[in-house]
């Protein structure tokens, strides 16, 4: 038999459902980067530079940008390295110009709801859909054994990252197009099954620089996971090394500075980098270097890249050991958690999970 006191306590448990209103902006933008290594010039041109541009240009839009550490464990990674990468990427985001007053910057694993909604998305997606993803097929081939289940299911987690915040806009490189398509399919499927719950997102792809290629093999993406350091430029590379990497980038032998991805992938890639960093169109750059040698063009590009990286590196060192970095990440996680926890509550309710409230 409960005592009177216990009965009182039980009554008290049923609290009125008071909710703090979430200030609503008209649109939401979501994107993430995996902390699988240090960031490259490809990440900068294809992602970070775009985020900063969007933050400055988009009105009435709230940005959620996160470090996708849950995605980083889909392939083996050293614990200390992961830890270092997470902090370093956060500092780089800020060093590249992300403004914590405009952007919610956070670490994905600090908002547990991502994993929860990821599971819900796994329970929405079909195995065939996962197996069809080209990135999965590519990455699976690179590993001979110990392929983790999450490598295959990871697009479900990516869908969760996006749908959690009702993102309208998702800026991504073109290698992520297929994952975004899947996200849209899953949102529609869930909405059809359980009623309107998720916003169906749109991709946003940069006009130039959606895919920066390797400097040693311009038919492949510049990738921080490549084993040859000459193939990529890291944002924190020593500037002398940066210049050398540009100067020794693979090009063809006919010495005409012309954009032609099929016939001249190397010089086309360098033209893309040039155009992205200077905001000059590729046509303008071609005109400027008409009749000039590859080595003259590369020497100028080496300086342009070094000049772009210098201020980023300076700001990076301001942030990396600064407690302000933790404050910014705490603030971002708090705001993300508020929205995410409500979304999970809504999703579970729609699905008939837990108790009726
Ligand atoms: P991984 O090699 O571990 O798969 P990744 O660099 O492909 O790493 P992320 O770090 O998560 O993957 O990429 C973050 C963002 O940077 C994505 O939007 C991706 O499309 C973009 N990006 C990555 N590499 C390039 C590149 N070479 N050119 C343009 N954009 C890129
Ligand atoms: N899968 C992406 C990183 C990523 C992401 C996201 C991008 C994880 N979650 C949500 C945009 C939105 C990649 O490998 N580049």
Short mmCIF file of N, CA, C and O and ligand atoms in Angstrom, two decimals, residues 31-48 51 68 71 75 89 93 135 139 142 154 171-176 206 209-214 220-226, ligand 1:
data_model
loop_
_atom_site.label_atom_id
_atom_site.label_comp_id
_atom_site.label_asym_id
_atom_site.label_seq_id
_atom_site.Cartn_x
_atom_site.Cartn_y
_atom_site.Cartn_z
N UNK A 31 24.96 20.31 -42.38
CA UNK A 31 26.03 19.56 -43.05
C UNK A 31 27.06 19.09 -42.05
O UNK A 31 27.14 19.61 -40.94
N UNK A 32 27.83 18.07 -42.45
CA UNK A 32 28.84 17.52 -41.54
C UNK A 32 30.08 17.07 -42.27
O UNK A 32 30.06 16.88 -43.48
N UNK A 33 31.17 16.95 -41.51
CA UNK A 33 32.41 16.42 -42.07
C UNK A 33 32.92 15.33 -41.13
O UNK A 33 32.90 15.48 -39.91
N UNK A 34 33.37 14.22 -41.73
CA UNK A 34 33.88 13.11 -40.93
C UNK A 34 35.30 13.42 -40.43
O UNK A 34 36.15 13.81 -41.24
N UNK A 35 35.56 13.18 -39.15
CA UNK A 35 36.93 13.43 -38.66
C UNK A 35 37.84 12.23 -38.89
O UNK A 35 38.46 11.73 -37.94
N UNK A 36 37.92 11.75 -40.13
CA UNK A 36 38.74 10.57 -40.42
C UNK A 36 40.19 10.93 -40.70
O UNK A 36 41.03 10.05 -40.88
N UNK A 37 40.47 12.20 -40.77
CA UNK A 37 41.85 12.61 -41.04
C UNK A 37 41.87 14.12 -41.00
O UNK A 37 40.86 14.74 -40.65
N UNK A 38 43.02 14.67 -41.34
CA UNK A 38 43.07 16.14 -41.36
C UNK A 38 42.39 16.64 -42.63
O UNK A 38 42.39 15.94 -43.64
N UNK A 39 41.88 17.85 -42.58
CA UNK A 39 41.12 18.35 -43.74
C UNK A 39 42.02 18.78 -44.88
O UNK A 39 43.11 19.30 -44.68
N UNK A 40 41.52 18.57 -46.08
CA UNK A 40 42.28 18.88 -47.29
C UNK A 40 41.73 20.14 -47.97
O UNK A 40 40.65 20.63 -47.62
N UNK A 41 42.49 20.56 -48.98
CA UNK A 41 42.03 21.67 -49.81
C UNK A 41 40.70 21.31 -50.49
O UNK A 41 39.86 22.18 -50.70
N UNK A 42 40.49 20.03 -50.78
CA UNK A 42 39.22 19.56 -51.36
C UNK A 42 38.07 19.81 -50.40
O UNK A 42 37.02 20.34 -50.78
N UNK A 43 38.27 19.48 -49.13
CA UNK A 43 37.23 19.74 -48.13
C UNK A 43 36.95 21.24 -48.02
O UNK A 43 35.81 21.66 -47.87
N UNK A 44 38.04 22.02 -48.11
CA UNK A 44 37.87 23.47 -47.97
C UNK A 44 37.05 24.04 -49.12
O UNK A 44 36.04 24.71 -48.92
N UNK A 45 37.47 23.70 -50.35
CA UNK A 45 36.78 24.28 -51.51
C UNK A 45 35.37 23.69 -51.66
O UNK A 45 34.41 24.39 -51.91
N UNK A 46 35.26 22.36 -51.46
CA UNK A 46 33.97 21.69 -51.68
C UNK A 46 32.99 21.86 -50.52
O UNK A 46 31.79 21.74 -50.71
N UNK A 47 33.50 22.15 -49.33
CA UNK A 47 32.58 22.21 -48.20
C UNK A 47 32.73 23.49 -47.36
O UNK A 47 31.86 24.36 -47.38
N UNK A 48 33.88 23.64 -46.69
CA UNK A 48 34.01 24.75 -45.72
C UNK A 48 33.78 26.13 -46.31
O UNK A 48 33.08 26.96 -45.74
N UNK A 51 30.19 26.68 -46.80
CA UNK A 51 29.44 26.94 -45.56
C UNK A 51 29.55 28.41 -45.18
O UNK A 51 28.57 29.04 -44.80
N UNK A 68 31.19 14.81 -37.78
CA UNK A 68 30.46 13.54 -37.82
C UNK A 68 31.32 12.40 -37.27
O UNK A 68 31.74 11.50 -37.99
N UNK A 71 30.26 8.81 -37.80
CA UNK A 71 30.55 8.29 -39.14
C UNK A 71 32.01 7.83 -39.25
O UNK A 71 32.34 7.02 -40.10
N UNK A 75 34.90 2.81 -40.28
CA UNK A 75 36.14 2.09 -40.66
C UNK A 75 37.09 2.24 -39.46
O UNK A 75 36.94 3.19 -38.68
N UNK A 89 39.37 19.69 -36.31
CA UNK A 89 38.39 20.09 -37.33
C UNK A 89 37.49 21.21 -36.81
O UNK A 89 37.17 22.15 -37.53
N UNK A 93 37.11 24.72 -38.72
CA UNK A 93 35.82 25.30 -39.12
C UNK A 93 35.79 26.79 -38.75
O UNK A 93 35.43 27.63 -39.55
N UNK A 135 29.51 4.64 -52.72
CA UNK A 135 30.60 4.88 -51.76
C UNK A 135 30.85 3.63 -50.91
O UNK A 135 31.99 3.27 -50.63
N UNK A 139 34.36 1.62 -50.83
CA UNK A 139 35.11 1.48 -49.57
C UNK A 139 35.23 0.02 -49.16
O UNK A 139 36.22 -0.36 -48.55
N UNK A 142 38.14 -1.64 -50.78
CA UNK A 142 39.47 -1.28 -50.27
C UNK A 142 39.85 -2.09 -49.04
O UNK A 142 40.99 -2.12 -48.63
N UNK A 154 25.63 3.22 -42.93
CA UNK A 154 25.92 4.61 -42.64
C UNK A 154 25.03 5.66 -43.34
O UNK A 154 24.69 6.69 -42.74
N UNK A 171 24.30 21.42 -48.01
CA UNK A 171 25.43 21.62 -48.92
C UNK A 171 26.39 20.43 -48.84
O UNK A 171 26.88 20.10 -47.76
N UNK A 172 26.66 19.81 -49.97
CA UNK A 172 27.52 18.63 -50.01
C UNK A 172 28.29 18.59 -51.33
O UNK A 172 27.89 19.20 -52.30
N UNK A 173 29.37 17.82 -51.31
CA UNK A 173 30.10 17.59 -52.56
C UNK A 173 29.31 16.58 -53.39
O UNK A 173 28.44 15.89 -52.86
N UNK A 174 29.64 16.48 -54.68
CA UNK A 174 28.78 15.63 -55.52
C UNK A 174 28.92 14.14 -55.21
O UNK A 174 28.10 13.34 -55.62
N UNK A 175 29.97 13.76 -54.43
CA UNK A 175 30.09 12.35 -54.04
C UNK A 175 28.98 11.95 -53.04
O UNK A 175 28.78 10.77 -52.78
N UNK A 176 28.28 12.94 -52.51
CA UNK A 176 27.25 12.65 -51.52
C UNK A 176 25.83 12.71 -52.08
O UNK A 176 24.85 12.57 -51.34
N UNK A 206 28.11 23.22 -54.87
CA UNK A 206 28.84 24.40 -55.35
C UNK A 206 28.99 24.34 -56.87
O UNK A 206 29.11 23.24 -57.44
N UNK A 209 34.19 23.49 -58.13
CA UNK A 209 34.94 22.90 -57.01
C UNK A 209 34.18 21.84 -56.25
O UNK A 209 34.57 21.47 -55.15
N UNK A 210 33.06 21.33 -56.83
CA UNK A 210 32.33 20.27 -56.14
C UNK A 210 33.20 19.03 -55.99
O UNK A 210 32.98 18.22 -55.11
N UNK A 211 34.19 18.90 -56.87
CA UNK A 211 35.10 17.77 -56.72
C UNK A 211 36.52 18.16 -57.11
O UNK A 211 36.84 18.33 -58.28
N UNK A 212 37.35 18.37 -56.10
CA UNK A 212 38.76 18.65 -56.34
C UNK A 212 39.48 17.31 -56.42
O UNK A 212 39.23 16.42 -55.61
N UNK A 213 40.34 17.17 -57.44
CA UNK A 213 40.94 15.87 -57.69
C UNK A 213 42.34 15.76 -57.09
O UNK A 213 42.96 16.77 -56.73
N UNK A 214 42.78 14.52 -57.01
CA UNK A 214 44.13 14.23 -56.47
C UNK A 214 45.18 14.90 -57.34
O UNK A 214 45.04 14.97 -58.58
N UNK A 220 41.06 10.79 -59.80
CA UNK A 220 40.49 10.39 -58.51
C UNK A 220 40.30 11.61 -57.62
O UNK A 220 41.05 12.59 -57.71
N UNK A 221 39.34 11.53 -56.72
CA UNK A 221 39.04 12.63 -55.79
C UNK A 221 40.22 12.89 -54.84
O UNK A 221 40.86 11.94 -54.39
N UNK A 222 40.51 14.16 -54.56
CA UNK A 222 41.49 14.47 -53.51
C UNK A 222 40.88 14.00 -52.19
O UNK A 222 39.80 14.43 -51.83
N UNK A 223 41.60 13.10 -51.52
CA UNK A 223 41.00 12.40 -50.41
C UNK A 223 41.98 12.33 -49.24
O UNK A 223 43.12 11.90 -49.42
N UNK A 224 41.53 12.74 -48.07
CA UNK A 224 42.42 12.72 -46.92
C UNK A 224 42.81 11.30 -46.50
O UNK A 224 43.73 11.11 -45.73
N UNK A 225 42.08 10.29 -47.00
CA UNK A 225 42.44 8.91 -46.64
C UNK A 225 43.45 8.29 -47.62
O UNK A 225 43.83 7.14 -47.46
N UNK A 226 43.90 9.06 -48.63
CA UNK A 226 44.88 8.52 -49.59
C UNK A 226 46.24 8.31 -48.92
O UNK A 226 46.63 9.11 -48.08
P1 LIG B 1 36.77 10.17 -46.47
O1 LIG B 1 37.94 10.04 -47.35
O2 LIG B 1 37.06 9.81 -45.07
O3 LIG B 1 35.53 9.53 -47.02
P2 LIG B 1 35.84 12.76 -47.34
O4 LIG B 1 36.78 13.92 -47.37
O5 LIG B 1 35.35 12.22 -48.61
O6 LIG B 1 36.50 11.70 -46.39
P3 LIG B 1 34.23 14.23 -45.54
O7 LIG B 1 35.41 14.67 -44.82
O8 LIG B 1 33.10 13.83 -44.71
O9 LIG B 1 34.54 13.06 -46.53
O10 LIG B 1 33.80 15.34 -46.57
C1 LIG B 1 33.29 16.52 -46.11
C2 LIG B 1 32.79 17.35 -47.24
O11 LIG B 1 33.86 17.70 -48.08
C3 LIG B 1 31.74 16.65 -48.10
O12 LIG B 1 30.72 17.55 -48.42
C4 LIG B 1 32.53 16.24 -49.28
O13 LIG B 1 31.72 16.13 -50.43
C5 LIG B 1 33.51 17.40 -49.40
N1 LIG B 1 34.70 16.93 -50.08
C6 LIG B 1 35.54 15.96 -49.68
N2 LIG B 1 36.54 15.79 -50.56
C7 LIG B 1 36.31 16.68 -51.55
C8 LIG B 1 36.98 17.00 -52.77
N3 LIG B 1 38.07 16.37 -53.14
N4 LIG B 1 36.47 17.99 -53.53
C9 LIG B 1 35.37 18.66 -53.18
N5 LIG B 1 34.69 18.41 -52.05
C10 LIG B 1 35.14 17.44 -51.25
#
